[in-house]
PDB file of C-alpha atoms in Angstrom:
ATOM      1  CA  UNK A 206      15.032  -4.400  48.055  1.00  0.00           C
ATOM      2  CA  UNK A 207      13.554  -0.950  47.728  1.00  0.00           C
ATOM      3  CA  UNK A 208      11.245  -0.554  44.728  1.00  0.00           C
ATOM      4  CA  UNK A 209      12.718  -3.704  43.168  1.00  0.00           C
ATOM      5  CA  UNK A 210      16.292  -2.375  43.203  1.00  0.00           C
ATOM      6  CA  UNK A 211      18.922  -4.636  44.805  1.00  0.00           C
ATOM      7  CA  UNK A 212      20.953  -3.140  47.660  1.00  0.00           C
ATOM      8  CA  UNK A 213      24.346  -1.543  46.947  1.00  0.00           C
ATOM      9  CA  UNK A 214      27.276  -3.903  46.695  1.00  0.00           C
ATOM     10  CA  UNK A 215      25.477  -6.652  44.799  1.00  0.00           C
ATOM     11  CA  UNK A 216      27.098  -5.562  41.544  1.00  0.00           C
ATOM     12  CA  UNK A 217      30.819  -6.109  41.118  1.00  0.00           C
ATOM     13  CA  UNK A 218      31.876  -4.024  38.123  1.00  0.00           C
ATOM     14  CA  UNK A 219      31.965  -0.264  37.724  1.00  0.00           C
ATOM     15  CA  UNK A 220      29.712  -0.433  34.646  1.00  0.00           C
ATOM     16  CA  UNK A 221      27.112  -2.135  36.839  1.00  0.00           C
ATOM     17  CA  UNK A 222      27.013   1.008  38.982  1.00  0.00           C
ATOM     18  CA  UNK A 223      25.709   2.895  35.988  1.00  0.00           C
ATOM     19  CA  UNK A 224      23.154   0.146  35.414  1.00  0.00           C
ATOM     20  CA  UNK A 225      22.025   0.281  39.032  1.00  0.00           C
ATOM     21  CA  UNK A 226      21.523   4.050  38.810  1.00  0.00           C
ATOM     22  CA  UNK A 227      19.629   3.753  35.549  1.00  0.00           C
ATOM     23  CA  UNK A 228      17.395   1.056  37.060  1.00  0.00           C
ATOM     24  CA  UNK A 229      16.585   3.326  39.985  1.00  0.00           C
ATOM     25  CA  UNK A 230      15.802   6.166  37.640  1.00  0.00           C
ATOM     26  CA  UNK A 231      13.377   4.071  35.586  1.00  0.00           C
ATOM     27  CA  UNK A 232      11.727   2.527  38.638  1.00  0.00           C
ATOM     28  CA  UNK A 233      11.347   5.855  40.399  1.00  0.00           C
ATOM     29  CA  UNK A 234      10.021   7.449  37.234  1.00  0.00           C
ATOM     30  CA  UNK A 235       7.412   4.694  36.851  1.00  0.00           C
ATOM     31  CA  UNK A 236       6.444   4.939  40.532  1.00  0.00           C
ATOM     32  CA  UNK A 237       6.170   8.728  40.292  1.00  0.00           C
ATOM     33  CA  UNK A 238       3.967   8.533  37.183  1.00  0.00           C
ATOM     34  CA  UNK A 239       1.775   5.937  38.893  1.00  0.00           C
ATOM     35  CA  UNK A 240       1.420   8.183  41.951  1.00  0.00           C
ATOM     36  CA  UNK A 241       0.492  11.187  39.806  1.00  0.00           C
ATOM     37  CA  UNK A 242      -2.164   9.212  37.963  1.00  0.00           C
ATOM     38  CA  UNK A 243      -3.501   7.862  41.256  1.00  0.00           C
ATOM     39  CA  UNK A 244      -3.669  11.378  42.693  1.00  0.00           C
ATOM     40  CA  UNK A 245      -5.540  12.589  39.610  1.00  0.00           C
ATOM     41  CA  UNK A 246      -8.029   9.721  39.979  1.00  0.00           C
ATOM     42  CA  UNK A 247      -8.650  10.500  43.624  1.00  0.00           C
ATOM     43  CA  UNK A 248      -8.934  14.247  42.969  1.00  0.00           C
ATOM     44  CA  UNK A 249     -11.417  13.771  40.124  1.00  0.00           C
ATOM     45  CA  UNK A 250     -13.584  11.376  42.135  1.00  0.00           C
ATOM     46  CA  UNK A 251     -17.043  12.926  42.203  1.00  0.00           C
ATOM     47  CA  UNK A 252     -18.175  11.246  45.391  1.00  0.00           C
ATOM     48  CA  UNK A 253     -14.973  12.069  47.255  1.00  0.00           C
ATOM     49  CA  UNK A 254     -15.180   8.731  49.052  1.00  0.00           C
ATOM     50  CA  UNK A 255     -12.632   6.779  47.002  1.00  0.00           C
ATOM     51  CA  UNK A 256     -10.068   5.095  49.212  1.00  0.00           C
ATOM     52  CA  UNK A 257      -6.418   4.782  48.324  1.00  0.00           C
ATOM     53  CA  UNK A 258      -6.740   1.043  47.719  1.00  0.00           C
ATOM     54  CA  UNK A 259      -9.738   1.551  45.419  1.00  0.00           C
ATOM     55  CA  UNK A 260      -7.801   4.120  43.409  1.00  0.00           C
ATOM     56  CA  UNK A 261      -4.809   1.756  43.144  1.00  0.00           C
ATOM     57  CA  UNK A 262      -7.060  -1.070  41.915  1.00  0.00           C
ATOM     58  CA  UNK A 263      -8.816   1.207  39.432  1.00  0.00           C
ATOM     59  CA  UNK A 264      -5.532   2.596  38.135  1.00  0.00           C
ATOM     60  CA  UNK A 265      -4.068  -0.899  37.710  1.00  0.00           C
ATOM     61  CA  UNK A 266      -7.134  -1.868  35.667  1.00  0.00           C
ATOM     62  CA  UNK A 267      -6.747   1.259  33.531  1.00  0.00           C
ATOM     63  CA  UNK A 268      -3.042   0.568  32.971  1.00  0.00           C
ATOM     64  CA  UNK A 269      -3.760  -3.067  32.038  1.00  0.00           C
ATOM     65  CA  UNK A 270      -6.327  -1.892  29.505  1.00  0.00           C
ATOM     66  CA  UNK A 271      -3.874   0.661  28.058  1.00  0.00           C
ATOM     67  CA  UNK A 272      -1.193  -2.010  27.820  1.00  0.00           C
ATOM     68  CA  UNK A 273      -3.604  -4.381  26.076  1.00  0.00           C
ATOM     69  CA  UNK A 274      -4.621  -1.645  23.618  1.00  0.00           C
ATOM     70  CA  UNK A 275      -0.976  -0.885  22.890  1.00  0.00           C
ATOM     71  CA  UNK A 276      -0.215  -4.563  22.290  1.00  0.00           C
ATOM     72  CA  UNK A 277      -3.203  -4.882  19.970  1.00  0.00           C
ATOM     73  CA  UNK A 278      -2.092  -1.789  18.029  1.00  0.00           C
ATOM     74  CA  UNK A 279       1.462  -3.137  17.770  1.00  0.00           C
ATOM     75  CA  UNK A 280       0.145  -6.504  16.610  1.00  0.00           C
ATOM     76  CA  UNK A 281      -2.021  -4.790  14.002  1.00  0.00           C
ATOM     77  CA  UNK A 282       0.951  -2.854  12.617  1.00  0.00           C
ATOM     78  CA  UNK A 283       3.087  -6.007  12.636  1.00  0.00           C
ATOM     79  CA  UNK A 284       0.403  -7.955  10.768  1.00  0.00           C
ATOM     80  CA  UNK A 285       0.061  -5.162   8.207  1.00  0.00           C
ATOM     81  CA  UNK A 286       3.806  -5.196   7.590  1.00  0.00           C
ATOM     82  CA  UNK A 287       3.837  -8.996   7.333  1.00  0.00           C
ATOM     83  CA  UNK A 288       0.949  -8.903   4.845  1.00  0.00           C
ATOM     84  CA  UNK A 289       2.717  -6.208   2.853  1.00  0.00           C
ATOM     85  CA  UNK A 290       5.910  -8.284   2.712  1.00  0.00           C
ATOM     86  CA  UNK A 291       3.994 -11.414   1.692  1.00  0.00           C
ATOM     87  CA  UNK A 292       2.165  -9.543  -1.057  1.00  0.00           C
ATOM     88  CA  UNK A 293       5.409  -7.962  -2.234  1.00  0.00           C
ATOM     89  CA  UNK A 294       7.135 -11.369  -2.290  1.00  0.00           C
ATOM     90  CA  UNK A 295       4.235 -12.888  -4.274  1.00  0.00           C
ATOM     91  CA  UNK A 296       4.375 -10.062  -6.787  1.00  0.00           C
ATOM     92  CA  UNK A 297       8.133 -10.518  -7.121  1.00  0.00           C
ATOM     93  CA  UNK A 298       7.746 -14.274  -7.675  1.00  0.00           C
ATOM     94  CA  UNK A 299       5.014 -13.691 -10.263  1.00  0.00           C
ATOM     95  CA  UNK A 300       7.213 -11.120 -11.961  1.00  0.00           C
ATOM     96  CA  UNK A 301      10.145 -13.547 -12.093  1.00  0.00           C
ATOM     97  CA  UNK A 302       7.904 -16.246 -13.527  1.00  0.00           C
ATOM     98  CA  UNK A 303       6.763 -13.855 -16.256  1.00  0.00           C
ATOM     99  CA  UNK A 304      10.369 -12.775 -16.909  1.00  0.00           C
ATOM    100  CA  UNK A 305      11.397 -16.343 -17.770  1.00  0.00           C
ATOM    101  CA  UNK A 306       9.133 -16.278 -20.814  1.00  0.00           C
ATOM    102  CA  UNK A 307      10.339 -12.894 -22.056  1.00  0.00           C
ATOM    103  CA  UNK A 308      13.221 -12.081 -24.328  1.00  0.00           C
ATOM    104  CA  UNK A 309      16.386 -10.254 -23.249  1.00  0.00           C
ATOM    105  CA  UNK A 310      15.309  -6.973 -24.849  1.00  0.00           C
ATOM    106  CA  UNK A 311      11.962  -6.832 -23.085  1.00  0.00           C
ATOM    107  CA  UNK A 312      13.647  -7.630 -19.776  1.00  0.00           C
ATOM    108  CA  UNK A 313      15.990  -4.668 -20.166  1.00  0.00           C
ATOM    109  CA  UNK A 314      13.209  -2.222 -20.935  1.00  0.00           C
ATOM    110  CA  UNK A 315      11.037  -3.637 -18.160  1.00  0.00           C
ATOM    111  CA  UNK A 316      13.932  -3.463 -15.669  1.00  0.00           C
ATOM    112  CA  UNK A 317      14.476   0.222 -16.424  1.00  0.00           C
ATOM    113  CA  UNK A 318      10.838   1.128 -15.943  1.00  0.00           C
ATOM    114  CA  UNK A 319      10.272  -1.025 -12.855  1.00  0.00           C
ATOM    115  CA  UNK A 320      13.364   0.365 -11.114  1.00  0.00           C
ATOM    116  CA  UNK A 321      11.780   3.772 -10.704  1.00  0.00           C
ATOM    117  CA  UNK A 322       8.455   2.288  -9.588  1.00  0.00           C
ATOM    118  CA  UNK A 323      10.053   0.181  -6.875  1.00  0.00           C
ATOM    119  CA  UNK A 324      11.859   3.242  -5.514  1.00  0.00           C
ATOM    120  CA  UNK A 325       8.547   4.939  -4.763  1.00  0.00           C
ATOM    121  CA  UNK A 326       7.176   1.988  -2.779  1.00  0.00           C
ATOM    122  CA  UNK A 327       8.410   2.168   0.794  1.00  0.00           C
ATOM    123  CA  UNK A 328       8.536  -0.282   3.658  1.00  0.00           C
ATOM    124  CA  UNK A 329       5.784   0.397   6.198  1.00  0.00           C
ATOM    125  CA  UNK A 330       7.156   1.593   9.500  1.00  0.00           C
ATOM    126  CA  UNK A 331       5.926   1.909  13.067  1.00  0.00           C
ATOM    127  CA  UNK A 332       7.034   5.540  12.796  1.00  0.00           C
ATOM    128  CA  UNK A 333       4.755   6.331   9.822  1.00  0.00           C
ATOM    129  CA  UNK A 334       2.393   8.343  12.031  1.00  0.00           C
ATOM    130  CA  UNK A 335       5.197  10.175  13.864  1.00  0.00           C
ATOM    131  CA  UNK A 336       6.756  12.704  11.476  1.00  0.00           C
ATOM    132  CA  UNK A 337       8.393  14.689  14.283  1.00  0.00           C
ATOM    133  CA  UNK A 338      10.236  11.573  15.487  1.00  0.00           C
ATOM    134  CA  UNK A 339      11.421  10.799  11.963  1.00  0.00           C
ATOM    135  CA  UNK A 340      12.648  14.384  11.558  1.00  0.00           C
ATOM    136  CA  UNK A 341      14.463  14.260  14.897  1.00  0.00           C
ATOM    137  CA  UNK A 342      16.129  10.941  14.009  1.00  0.00           C
ATOM    138  CA  UNK A 343      17.234  12.365  10.670  1.00  0.00           C
ATOM    139  CA  UNK A 344      18.698  15.433  12.370  1.00  0.00           C
ATOM    140  CA  UNK A 345      20.596  13.321  14.897  1.00  0.00           C
ATOM    141  CA  UNK A 346      21.897  10.979  12.201  1.00  0.00           C
ATOM    142  CA  UNK A 347      23.257  13.967  10.264  1.00  0.00           C
ATOM    143  CA  UNK A 348      24.933  15.313  13.393  1.00  0.00           C
ATOM    144  CA  UNK A 349      26.443  11.961  14.320  1.00  0.00           C
ATOM    145  CA  UNK A 350      27.658  11.408  10.763  1.00  0.00           C
ATOM    146  CA  UNK A 351      30.031  14.359  11.267  1.00  0.00           C
ATOM    147  CA  UNK A 352      31.808  12.574  14.138  1.00  0.00           C
ATOM    148  CA  UNK A 353      33.880   9.387  14.064  1.00  0.00           C
ATOM    149  CA  UNK A 354      32.036   6.563  15.818  1.00  0.00           C
ATOM    150  CA  UNK A 355      34.606   6.270  18.636  1.00  0.00           C
ATOM    151  CA  UNK A 356      33.890   9.891  19.626  1.00  0.00           C
ATOM    152  CA  UNK A 357      30.117   9.466  19.961  1.00  0.00           C
ATOM    153  CA  UNK A 358      28.789  10.482  23.359  1.00  0.00           C
ATOM    154  CA  UNK A 359      25.802  12.306  24.795  1.00  0.00           C
ATOM    155  CA  UNK A 360      27.611  15.637  24.895  1.00  0.00           C
ATOM    156  CA  UNK A 361      29.532  15.255  21.630  1.00  0.00           C
ATOM    157  CA  UNK A 362      26.870  16.652  19.353  1.00  0.00           C
TER     158      UNK A 362
END
């Protein structure tokens, strides 16, 4: 195995060839990024005495810390969404309990007014701080909507 990629011939189908190439691309990209970061660490070393192994160890520690920070941020967003859903469900249950005691006429008027209020409340998203990504996804969805699904490909749009 070279860089964690199995040798050629271990996959039997033609679609696996594409998978093997994509695995190499990802692995080489990760290795290249690691090497660039390691080079930057060694270049920015003030003492100039950092060995290659020391830079690898330092970079692995940095990457572990970044990964931990990313997991904590993801967990925080997930917890916020879960709390939001729980609160929304509680409010809905309380609203249904109140509706049981109301007459038909008050339900109709309440339903009309609450329909517009619920439309303004949105589901929190992990993309809420990435407006460019949301815009790009919207653009691509509009482009892909013009094509039948069976004609979707990378070069179709």
